């Protein structure tokens, strides 16, 4: 089954404790992206990657890091989480062939709470 | 399930009626306009897109209309079903995807 998986689905942590949210896709997609979703603000892009070893900042990259060492994986790293990073996080992937970019496949989401 | 927004505009329709969800966009240079559906507790799911040089595109039970003069996009859902209850996001893209804040569709049985 074609899918994007994220782990963990739920995480409660404390300020300053480094964490990683994993994302993996099995569709051989070139493009991967992280979004955060907050009430009233919709989905905002954190970082994206066009291919292996190619990453770039989205609209809200502060406080986050990413890496793309393999095509299928795109982990999101919070080196020192703060309460304002409490949010619902989504990973997404898509092909970059033609207009396939428009159809991004989203993971199930990770609910992060930073105390 | 997860709440994606506490103050989203809400459209309530009777099962079997047609639904029209509206969206205003800001970037005239966008190449595509897209609709996504997000059910409670799930990630967004692609529904349909329309290229900027078109004004109408139809899918299965859905139609998207684009009015570039007034920068307006709409999603029409025919014969709305309970499974259509979700939050709907419009999005626009040129070099990146930008999402709107969403509209909640409630389908009354």
Coordinates of N, CA and C in Angstrom, one line a residue, chain A residues 9-10 31 35 37-45 48 58-59 88 90 98-99 101-109 111, chain B residues 2-8 32 34 36 38 41-46 49 51 57 89 93-101:
Chain A
X9 N 3.0 9.1 16.7 CA 1.8 9.8 16.4 C 1.5 10.8 17.5
X10 N 1.9 10.5 18.7 CA 1.6 11.5 19.8 C 2.9 11.5 20.6
X31 N 10.0 14.5 -3.9 CA 9.7 15.7 -3.0 C 9.1 15.2 -1.7
X35 N 5.0 20.1 7.4 CA 4.1 21.2 7.7 C 3.7 21.1 9.2
X37 N 0.4 22.4 11.6 CA -1.0 22.9 11.5 C -1.5 23.4 12.9
X38 N -1.9 24.6 12.9 CA -2.3 25.3 14.1 C -3.7 25.9 13.9
X39 N -4.5 25.9 14.9 CA -5.9 26.4 14.7 C -5.9 27.8 14.1
X40 N -6.7 28.0 13.1 CA -6.8 29.3 12.5 C -5.7 29.7 11.6
X41 N -4.6 28.9 11.5 CA -3.5 29.3 10.7 C -3.3 28.3 9.5
X42 N -4.1 27.3 9.4 CA -4.0 26.4 8.3 C -2.7 25.6 8.4
X43 N -2.2 25.2 7.3 CA -0.9 24.4 7.2 C 0.2 25.3 6.7
X44 N 1.2 25.3 7.5 CA 2.4 26.1 7.1 C 3.6 25.2 6.9
X45 N 4.3 25.5 5.9 CA 5.5 24.7 5.5 C 6.7 25.0 6.4
X48 N 11.3 21.6 3.2 CA 11.0 20.7 2.1 C 12.3 20.2 1.5
X58 N 11.1 26.4 4.5 CA 9.8 26.8 4.1 C 9.4 28.1 4.8
X59 N 8.2 28.3 5.2 CA 7.8 29.5 5.8 C 8.1 29.7 7.3
X88 N 0.3 20.3 15.5 CA 0.1 19.0 14.8 C 1.0 19.1 13.6
X90 N 2.6 17.4 10.0 CA 2.4 16.5 8.9 C 3.6 16.4 8.0
X98 N 5.8 16.4 -14.1 CA 4.7 17.2 -14.6 C 4.0 18.0 -13.4
X99 N 2.7 17.9 -13.4 CA 1.9 18.6 -12.3 C 1.7 17.7 -11.1
X101 N 3.3 17.4 -8.5 CA 3.6 18.1 -7.3 C 2.3 18.5 -6.6
X102 N 1.2 18.8 -7.3 CA 0.0 19.3 -6.7 C -0.6 18.2 -5.8
X103 N -0.4 16.9 -6.1 CA -1.0 15.9 -5.3 C 0.0 15.4 -4.3
X104 N 0.0 16.0 -3.2 CA 0.9 15.6 -2.1 C 0.2 14.6 -1.3
X105 N 0.9 13.6 -0.9 CA 0.4 12.5 0.0 C 0.9 12.8 1.4
X106 N -0.1 12.9 2.3 CA 0.2 13.3 3.6 C 0.2 12.1 4.6
X107 N 1.1 12.1 5.6 CA 1.1 11.2 6.6 C -0.1 11.4 7.6
X108 N -0.2 10.6 8.6 CA -1.4 10.7 9.5 C -1.3 11.8 10.6
X109 N -0.1 12.4 10.7 CA 0.1 13.5 11.6 C 0.8 13.0 12.9
X111 N 1.0 14.6 16.8 CA 0.6 15.6 17.8 C 1.7 15.8 18.8
Chain B
X2 N -8.8 14.7 15.8 CA -8.1 15.9 16.0 C -8.9 17.1 15.5
X3 N -8.8 18.2 16.2 CA -9.5 19.4 15.8 C -8.4 20.2 15.0
X4 N -8.8 20.6 13.8 CA -7.9 21.3 12.9 C -8.1 22.8 13.0
X5 N -9.2 23.2 13.7 CA -9.4 24.7 13.8 C -10.6 24.9 14.6
X6 N -10.5 25.8 15.6 CA -11.6 26.1 16.4 C -12.6 27.1 15.8
X7 N -12.1 27.9 14.9 CA -13.0 29.0 14.4 C -13.1 29.0 12.9
X8 N -13.2 27.8 12.4 CA -13.3 27.7 10.9 C -14.7 28.1 10.5
X32 N -1.3 26.7 -10.4 CA -2.4 25.7 -10.1 C -3.1 26.2 -8.9
X34 N -5.8 24.2 -6.0 CA -6.0 22.8 -5.6 C -6.9 22.8 -4.4
X36 N -8.0 20.3 -1.2 CA -7.7 19.2 -0.3 C -8.8 19.0 0.7
X38 N -9.7 17.2 4.5 CA -9.1 16.6 5.7 C -10.1 16.1 6.6
X41 N -8.8 13.5 12.3 CA -7.8 12.6 12.7 C -6.9 12.1 11.6
X42 N -7.0 12.7 10.4 CA -6.2 12.3 9.3 C -5.5 13.4 8.7
X43 N -4.5 13.1 7.8 CA -3.8 14.1 7.0 C -4.7 14.6 5.8
X44 N -4.4 15.7 5.3 CA -5.1 16.2 4.1 C -5.0 15.2 2.9
X45 N -6.0 15.2 2.1 CA -6.1 14.3 0.9 C -6.4 15.1 -0.3
X46 N -5.6 15.0 -1.3 CA -5.9 15.7 -2.6 C -7.2 15.3 -3.2
X49 N -7.4 19.4 -8.9 CA -6.7 20.7 -9.1 C -7.1 21.3 -10.4
X51 N -5.6 24.1 -13.5 CA -4.6 24.9 -14.0 C -5.1 26.4 -14.1
X57 N -13.1 22.6 -14.0 CA -12.7 21.2 -14.2 C -13.6 20.3 -13.4
X89 N -9.6 22.5 2.3 CA -8.6 23.6 2.1 C -8.4 23.8 0.6
X93 N -0.4 27.2 -5.9 CA 1.0 26.8 -6.1 C 1.6 27.5 -7.3
X94 N 2.8 28.0 -7.1 CA 3.6 28.4 -8.2 C 4.9 27.6 -8.0
X95 N 5.8 28.0 -7.1 CA 6.9 27.2 -6.8 C 6.8 26.5 -5.5
X96 N 5.7 26.8 -4.7 CA 5.5 26.0 -3.5 C 4.0 26.1 -3.3
X97 N 3.5 25.1 -2.4 CA 2.1 25.0 -2.1 C 1.8 25.9 -0.9
X98 N 0.8 26.7 -1.1 CA 0.3 27.6 0.0 C -1.2 27.2 0.3
X99 N -1.4 26.9 1.5 CA -2.8 26.5 1.9 C -3.6 27.6 2.5
X100 N -4.9 27.7 2.2 CA -5.8 28.5 2.9 C -6.1 28.0 4.3
X101 N -7.0 28.7 5.0 CA -7.2 28.3 6.4 C -8.3 27.3 6.5

